[in-house]
Amino acid sequence: MTADHSAGADAADPAPRTKAQQREATMRELIAAGRELFARNGFGAVSLAELTQRAGVTKGALYHHFGSKMGLFRAVVAEVQYDVGARVAAAAEATPDPWTRLTSGCAAFLAASSDREVQQIMLVDGPAVLGWSEWRAMDEAASERHLTEALTELVEDGTIAHQPVRPLVHLLSGAMNEAALWLARSGDPKDLSDTVAALTRLLESLRAEGAPGPGPAGQ
């Protein structure tokens, strides 16, 4: 019976994790801990001891995988930016109408910017801790592709007057980032709906004369 019991226990035990899996798990635990603590307390108020205790790892593990608290924060910002980009893409892809894909995606970005976690990590601490240039480069890498694709399609089908797309991408991206940064510091919930309305009017001004109106999803 003893032999049979041991065999059964061995069969039930999960296979031991490889070093790569252990490394990935440790990194995920640290990023999750950082995301929670940075969002709740802000970068400056979070200590290494808090981060490692929350993740259940040693300070040596944090230094090994991220180099510093700053390195961990950078990874957390990248993850938050990726998640916001995914929310924007999901909102845009929920409709077949190219114009509504643009407006829905832009509105989704502003809505995501109203989340406390996104505000503190990506909009308040991100530029302040990483510096504007690095933060802007990370933002472009995370979100520029979706906006470029949407605007390119609209220029090609004549909804937006023919023009170089890249300057337009940067103009709109800059406007939305500035609005998001302002919303992150605003205490008035009404500011979000007002900003979305203002953005909608701004986008409408880009429509070429005689371009077809948006479908029901955009009305």
C-alpha positions as a Markdown table, in Angstrom:
| # | Residue | x | y | z |
|---|---|---|---|---|
| 1 | Met | 0.0 | 0.0 | 0.0 |
| 2 | Thr | 2.8 | 2.3 | 0.7 |
| 3 | Ala | 4.3 | 1.9 | -2.7 |
| 4 | Asp | 0.9 | 2.5 | -4.4 |
| 5 | His | 0.3 | 5.6 | -2.3 |
| 6 | Ser | 3.7 | 7.1 | -3.2 |
| 7 | Ala | 3.1 | 6.4 | -6.9 |
| 8 | Gly | -0.3 | 8.1 | -6.7 |
| 9 | Ala | 1.2 | 11.2 | -5.0 |
| 10 | Asp | 3.9 | 11.5 | -7.6 |
| 11 | Ala | 1.4 | 11.3 | -10.4 |
| 12 | Ala | -0.7 | 14.1 | -8.7 |
| 13 | Asp | 2.2 | 16.4 | -8.1 |
| 14 | Pro | 2.7 | 19.0 | -10.8 |
| 15 | Ala | 5.9 | 18.8 | -12.9 |
| 16 | Pro | 8.7 | 21.0 | -11.4 |
| 17 | Arg | 9.0 | 24.3 | -13.0 |
| 18 | Thr | 11.9 | 25.0 | -15.3 |
| 19 | Lys | 14.3 | 27.9 | -14.5 |
| 20 | Ala | 12.7 | 30.0 | -17.3 |
| 21 | Gln | 9.2 | 29.3 | -15.7 |
| 22 | Gln | 10.5 | 30.2 | -12.3 |
| 23 | Arg | 12.0 | 33.4 | -13.6 |
| 24 | Glu | 8.8 | 34.4 | -15.4 |
| 25 | Ala | 6.7 | 33.6 | -12.3 |
| 26 | Thr | 9.0 | 35.8 | -10.1 |
| 27 | Met | 8.8 | 38.7 | -12.6 |
| 28 | Arg | 5.0 | 38.4 | -12.8 |
| 29 | Glu | 4.8 | 38.5 | -9.0 |
| 30 | Leu | 6.9 | 41.6 | -8.8 |
| 31 | Ile | 5.1 | 43.4 | -11.5 |
| 32 | Ala | 1.7 | 42.5 | -9.9 |
| 33 | Ala | 3.0 | 43.8 | -6.5 |
| 34 | Gly | 4.4 | 46.9 | -8.1 |
| 35 | Arg | 1.2 | 47.6 | -10.0 |
| 36 | Glu | -0.9 | 47.3 | -6.9 |
| 37 | Leu | 1.4 | 49.4 | -4.7 |
| 38 | Phe | 2.3 | 52.1 | -7.2 |
| 39 | Ala | -1.3 | 52.6 | -8.1 |
| 40 | Arg | -2.4 | 52.9 | -4.4 |
| 41 | Asn | 0.5 | 54.9 | -3.0 |
| 42 | Gly | 2.4 | 56.5 | -5.8 |
| 43 | Phe | 6.0 | 55.6 | -6.9 |
| 44 | Gly | 7.8 | 57.8 | -4.3 |
| 45 | Ala | 5.9 | 56.4 | -1.3 |
| 46 | Val | 6.6 | 52.7 | -2.1 |
| 47 | Ser | 9.7 | 51.1 | -0.6 |
| 48 | Leu | 11.7 | 48.1 | -1.8 |
| 49 | Ala | 10.8 | 46.3 | 1.3 |
| 50 | Glu | 7.1 | 46.7 | 0.6 |
| 51 | Leu | 7.5 | 45.5 | -2.9 |
| 52 | Thr | 9.4 | 42.4 | -2.1 |
| 53 | Gln | 7.2 | 41.6 | 0.9 |
| 54 | Arg | 4.1 | 41.9 | -1.2 |
| 55 | Ala | 5.5 | 39.8 | -4.0 |
| 56 | Gly | 7.0 | 37.2 | -1.6 |
| 57 | Val | 10.5 | 37.4 | -3.0 |
| 58 | Thr | 13.9 | 38.8 | -1.9 |
| 59 | Lys | 15.4 | 42.2 | -2.7 |
| 60 | Gly | 18.0 | 40.3 | -4.6 |
| 61 | Ala | 15.3 | 38.9 | -6.9 |
| 62 | Leu | 14.1 | 42.4 | -7.6 |
| 63 | Tyr | 17.6 | 43.6 | -8.4 |
| 64 | His | 18.3 | 40.5 | -10.5 |
| 65 | His | 15.2 | 40.9 | -12.7 |
| 66 | Phe | 14.7 | 44.6 | -12.9 |
| 67 | Gly | 17.9 | 46.2 | -11.6 |
| 68 | Ser | 16.1 | 48.7 | -9.3 |
| 69 | Lys | 12.8 | 50.0 | -8.2 |
| 70 | Met | 12.9 | 52.3 | -11.3 |
| 71 | Gly | 13.4 | 49.2 | -13.5 |
| 72 | Leu | 10.3 | 47.6 | -12.0 |
| 73 | Phe | 8.3 | 50.7 | -12.4 |
| 74 | Arg | 9.2 | 50.9 | -16.0 |
| 75 | Ala | 7.9 | 47.3 | -16.5 |
| 76 | Val | 4.7 | 48.2 | -14.7 |
| 77 | Val | 4.2 | 51.3 | -16.9 |
| 78 | Ala | 4.7 | 49.2 | -20.0 |
| 79 | Glu | 2.1 | 46.7 | -18.9 |
| 80 | Val | -0.4 | 49.3 | -18.0 |
| 81 | Gln | 0.1 | 51.0 | -21.4 |
| 82 | Tyr | -0.3 | 47.6 | -23.1 |
| 83 | Asp | -3.6 | 47.0 | -21.3 |
| 84 | Val | -4.9 | 50.5 | -22.2 |
| 85 | Gly | -3.9 | 49.8 | -25.8 |
| 86 | Ala | -5.8 | 46.5 | -25.7 |
| 87 | Arg | -8.9 | 48.2 | -24.4 |
| 88 | Val | -8.7 | 50.8 | -27.2 |
| 89 | Ala | -8.3 | 48.1 | -29.8 |
| 90 | Ala | -11.2 | 46.1 | -28.5 |
| 91 | Ala | -13.5 | 49.1 | -28.5 |
| 92 | Ala | -12.4 | 50.0 | -32.1 |
| 93 | Glu | -12.7 | 46.5 | -33.4 |
| 94 | Ala | -16.3 | 46.1 | -32.0 |
| 95 | Thr | -17.7 | 48.0 | -35.0 |
| 96 | Pro | -17.2 | 47.4 | -38.8 |
| 97 | Asp | -17.5 | 51.2 | -39.6 |
| 98 | Pro | -14.0 | 52.7 | -40.1 |
| 99 | Trp | -15.1 | 56.1 | -38.8 |
| 100 | Thr | -16.7 | 54.7 | -35.7 |
| 101 | Arg | -13.6 | 52.6 | -35.1 |
| 102 | Leu | -11.6 | 55.8 | -34.8 |
| 103 | Thr | -14.1 | 57.6 | -32.6 |
| 104 | Ser | -14.8 | 54.6 | -30.4 |
| 105 | Gly | -11.1 | 53.9 | -29.9 |
| 106 | Cys | -10.4 | 57.5 | -29.0 |
| 107 | Ala | -13.2 | 57.6 | -26.5 |
| 108 | Ala | -12.0 | 54.3 | -25.0 |
| 109 | Phe | -8.6 | 55.8 | -24.4 |
| 110 | Leu | -10.1 | 58.8 | -22.5 |
| 111 | Ala | -12.3 | 56.4 | -20.5 |
| 112 | Ala | -9.4 | 54.2 | -19.6 |
| 113 | Ser | -7.5 | 57.4 | -18.5 |
| 114 | Ser | -10.2 | 57.9 | -15.9 |
| 115 | Asp | -9.3 | 54.7 | -14.0 |
| 116 | Arg | -7.4 | 55.4 | -10.8 |
| 117 | Glu | -4.6 | 52.8 | -11.6 |
| 118 | Val | -4.0 | 54.2 | -15.1 |
| 119 | Gln | -4.0 | 57.8 | -13.8 |
| 120 | Gln | -1.5 | 57.2 | -11.1 |
| 121 | Ile | 0.9 | 54.9 | -12.9 |
| 122 | Met | 0.7 | 55.9 | -16.5 |
| 123 | Leu | -0.3 | 59.6 | -16.4 |
| 124 | Val | 0.9 | 61.1 | -13.1 |
| 125 | Asp | 4.0 | 59.1 | -12.1 |
| 126 | Gly | 5.0 | 57.9 | -15.6 |
| 127 | Pro | 6.2 | 61.2 | -17.0 |
| 128 | Ala | 7.4 | 62.5 | -13.7 |
| 129 | Val | 9.5 | 59.4 | -12.8 |
| 130 | Leu | 10.7 | 58.2 | -16.2 |
| 131 | Gly | 11.0 | 61.7 | -17.8 |
| 132 | Trp | 8.9 | 63.0 | -20.6 |
| 133 | Ser | 11.0 | 61.7 | -23.5 |
| 134 | Glu | 11.1 | 58.1 | -22.3 |
| 135 | Trp | 7.5 | 58.1 | -21.3 |
| 136 | Arg | 6.5 | 59.5 | -24.7 |
| 137 | Ala | 8.5 | 56.9 | -26.5 |
| 138 | Met | 6.9 | 54.1 | -24.5 |
| 139 | Asp | 3.5 | 55.6 | -25.2 |
| 140 | Glu | 4.1 | 55.8 | -28.9 |
| 141 | Ala | 5.3 | 52.1 | -29.0 |
| 142 | Ala | 2.1 | 51.0 | -27.1 |
| 143 | Ser | -0.6 | 53.1 | -28.9 |
| 144 | Glu | 0.6 | 54.7 | -32.1 |
| 145 | Arg | 0.0 | 51.7 | -34.4 |
| 146 | His | -3.7 | 51.5 | -33.7 |
| 147 | Leu | -4.2 | 55.3 | -34.4 |
| 148 | Thr | -2.1 | 55.1 | -37.5 |
| 149 | Glu | -4.0 | 52.2 | -38.9 |
| 150 | Ala | -7.4 | 53.9 | -38.3 |
| 151 | Leu | -6.4 | 57.2 | -39.8 |
| 152 | Thr | -4.7 | 55.6 | -42.8 |
| 153 | Glu | -7.9 | 53.7 | -43.6 |
| 154 | Leu | -10.0 | 56.9 | -43.4 |
| 155 | Val | -7.6 | 58.9 | -45.6 |
| 156 | Glu | -7.5 | 56.1 | -48.2 |
| 157 | Asp | -11.3 | 55.8 | -48.4 |
| 158 | Gly | -11.8 | 59.6 | -48.6 |
| 159 | Thr | -13.5 | 60.1 | -45.3 |
| 160 | Ile | -10.6 | 62.3 | -44.2 |
| 161 | Ala | -9.1 | 64.6 | -46.9 |
| 162 | His | -6.0 | 63.2 | -48.5 |
| 163 | Gln | -2.9 | 64.3 | -46.4 |
| 164 | Pro | 0.2 | 62.8 | -44.8 |
| 165 | Val | -1.0 | 60.5 | -41.9 |
| 166 | Arg | 2.0 | 60.7 | -39.6 |
| 167 | Pro | 1.6 | 64.4 | -38.6 |
| 168 | Leu | -2.0 | 63.8 | -38.0 |
| 169 | Val | -1.2 | 60.9 | -35.8 |
| 170 | His | 1.1 | 63.0 | -33.6 |
| 171 | Leu | -1.3 | 65.9 | -33.4 |
| 172 | Leu | -4.2 | 63.7 | -32.3 |
| 173 | Ser | -2.1 | 61.6 | -30.0 |
| 174 | Gly | -0.7 | 64.7 | -28.4 |
| 175 | Ala | -4.1 | 66.2 | -27.9 |
| 176 | Met | -5.5 | 63.0 | -26.3 |
| 177 | Asn | -2.4 | 62.6 | -24.0 |
| 178 | Glu | -2.7 | 66.2 | -22.9 |
| 179 | Ala | -6.5 | 65.7 | -22.2 |
| 180 | Ala | -5.7 | 62.5 | -20.3 |
| 181 | Leu | -3.1 | 64.1 | -18.2 |
| 182 | Trp | -5.5 | 66.9 | -17.4 |
| 183 | Leu | -8.3 | 64.4 | -16.5 |
| 184 | Ala | -5.9 | 62.6 | -14.2 |
| 185 | Arg | -5.6 | 65.8 | -12.1 |
| 186 | Ser | -9.2 | 66.8 | -12.4 |
| 187 | Gly | -11.6 | 66.3 | -9.5 |
| 188 | Asp | -14.8 | 66.8 | -11.5 |
| 189 | Pro | -16.4 | 63.6 | -12.9 |
| 190 | Lys | -18.2 | 65.7 | -15.5 |
| 191 | Asp | -14.9 | 66.6 | -17.1 |
| 192 | Leu | -14.7 | 63.2 | -18.8 |
| 193 | Ser | -17.9 | 63.5 | -20.7 |
| 194 | Asp | -17.1 | 67.1 | -21.6 |
| 195 | Thr | -13.7 | 66.0 | -22.9 |
| 196 | Val | -15.2 | 63.1 | -25.0 |
| 197 | Ala | -17.7 | 65.6 | -26.5 |
| 198 | Ala | -14.9 | 68.1 | -27.3 |
| 199 | Leu | -12.9 | 65.3 | -28.9 |
| 200 | Thr | -15.8 | 64.2 | -31.0 |
| 201 | Arg | -16.2 | 67.7 | -32.3 |
| 202 | Leu | -12.5 | 67.9 | -33.1 |
| 203 | Leu | -12.6 | 64.6 | -35.0 |
| 204 | Glu | -15.7 | 65.6 | -36.9 |
| 205 | Ser | -13.8 | 68.7 | -38.2 |
| 206 | Leu | -11.4 | 66.3 | -40.0 |
| 207 | Arg | -14.1 | 64.8 | -42.2 |
| 208 | Ala | -13.8 | 65.6 | -45.8 |
| 209 | Glu | -16.7 | 67.6 | -47.4 |
| 210 | Gly | -19.2 | 65.2 | -48.7 |
| 211 | Ala | -17.9 | 62.2 | -46.8 |
| 212 | Pro | -20.6 | 59.8 | -45.7 |
| 213 | Gly | -21.8 | 60.1 | -42.2 |
| 214 | Pro | -21.1 | 57.5 | -39.5 |
| 215 | Gly | -23.4 | 54.5 | -39.2 |
| 216 | Pro | -25.8 | 53.8 | -36.4 |
| 217 | Ala | -23.0 | 52.7 | -34.0 |
| 218 | Gly | -21.4 | 56.2 | -34.3 |
| 219 | Gln | -24.6 | 58.2 | -33.9 |
